[in-house]
Amino acid sequence: MATYLELKAQAEKLLEEAEHLRRQEIAVVINDIKAKIAEYGLSASDLGFSNVASPRKVGAARKSEQTASVVRYRGPNGEPWSGMGRQPQWLKNALAEGKNKEDFRV
């Protein structure tokens, strides 16, 4: 009977082989798709990709929407803070000095 470590090594070897075969099959499929696109002169819109945003663009749009928040507080040197998330260091310092958060409201 095989030991745990032997079985684990066999499983890892099989996973490596499977990943290698997967990469090879993907390369064949991609080459086939590229050849057919060239053969038929297809464009991204022909394939239905023109109106679909890539995940990067969608994530970037969401991120820019999140960062475009309203400034509700300004620090002593004009530092902006929306009031969301962690308190900035300038506000922590001001509160430690006995000031009120509302003193910095815009």
XYZ file of C-alpha atoms in Angstrom:
106
model
C 0.000 0.000 0.000
C 1.260 3.476 -0.899
C 1.991 6.042 1.782
C 0.380 9.436 2.044
C 3.502 11.190 0.760
C 3.768 8.842 -2.219
C 0.130 9.419 -3.144
C 0.557 13.165 -2.686
C 3.586 13.150 -5.011
C 1.637 11.146 -7.602
C -1.289 13.561 -7.372
C 0.985 16.573 -7.811
C 2.637 14.937 -10.837
C -0.777 14.227 -12.364
C -1.883 17.819 -11.765
C 1.264 19.109 -13.486
C 0.656 16.798 -16.449
C -2.982 17.864 -16.650
C -2.013 21.565 -16.595
C 0.577 20.975 -19.334
C -2.025 19.233 -21.509
C -4.558 21.979 -20.824
C -2.084 24.638 -22.015
C -1.357 22.612 -25.160
C -5.065 22.175 -25.942
C -5.741 25.876 -25.367
C -2.933 26.803 -27.765
C -4.450 24.544 -30.444
C -7.924 26.026 -29.915
C -6.618 29.610 -30.025
C -4.721 28.925 -33.248
C -7.841 27.357 -34.769
C -9.989 30.330 -33.757
C -7.443 32.831 -35.118
C -7.293 30.958 -38.412
C -11.087 30.960 -38.770
C -11.296 34.655 -37.866
C -8.735 35.442 -40.556
C -10.365 33.073 -43.076
C -13.799 34.655 -42.694
C -12.597 38.214 -42.002
C -14.471 38.423 -38.725
C -14.282 41.375 -36.337
C -14.886 41.642 -32.618
C -18.355 43.044 -33.263
C -19.160 40.086 -35.549
C -18.394 37.848 -32.588
C -20.502 39.926 -30.209
C -17.583 41.484 -28.346
C -18.090 45.123 -29.329
C -20.649 45.954 -26.618
C -19.089 43.847 -23.898
C -16.696 45.677 -21.566
C -13.617 43.788 -20.540
C -13.303 42.936 -16.819
C -10.425 45.401 -16.538
C -12.503 48.249 -17.925
C -15.464 47.390 -15.723
C -13.242 47.187 -12.645
C -11.533 50.441 -13.543
C -14.872 52.174 -14.010
C -16.122 50.936 -10.668
C -12.914 51.953 -8.982
C -13.068 55.458 -10.453
C -16.693 55.759 -9.344
C -15.706 54.780 -5.829
C -12.807 57.201 -5.652
C -14.849 60.113 -6.981
C -16.449 60.738 -3.599
C -17.615 64.038 -2.179
C -15.182 65.903 0.044
C -16.878 66.565 3.380
C -13.864 67.546 5.472
C -10.669 69.493 4.832
C -7.569 69.302 6.964
C -5.555 72.262 8.240
C -3.416 72.161 5.070
C -6.353 71.553 2.709
C -6.210 67.768 2.796
C -9.523 66.306 1.557
C -11.464 63.527 3.273
C -14.885 62.186 2.299
C -15.747 60.992 5.786
C -15.665 57.403 4.553
C -13.074 54.789 5.452
C -10.215 55.228 7.886
C -9.706 58.607 9.462
C -6.718 60.403 8.015
C -3.746 61.064 10.271
C -4.324 64.834 10.246
C -7.795 64.281 11.724
C -6.530 61.816 14.323
C -3.907 64.369 15.373
C -6.499 67.166 15.543
C -8.869 65.044 17.638
C -6.001 64.185 19.973
C -5.406 67.927 20.384
C -9.015 68.329 21.517
C -10.524 69.624 18.281
C -13.863 68.439 16.954
C -14.340 66.665 13.628
C -17.055 69.180 12.751
C -14.443 71.965 12.874
C -13.141 70.607 9.550
C -16.497 70.151 7.773
C -16.634 71.781 4.337
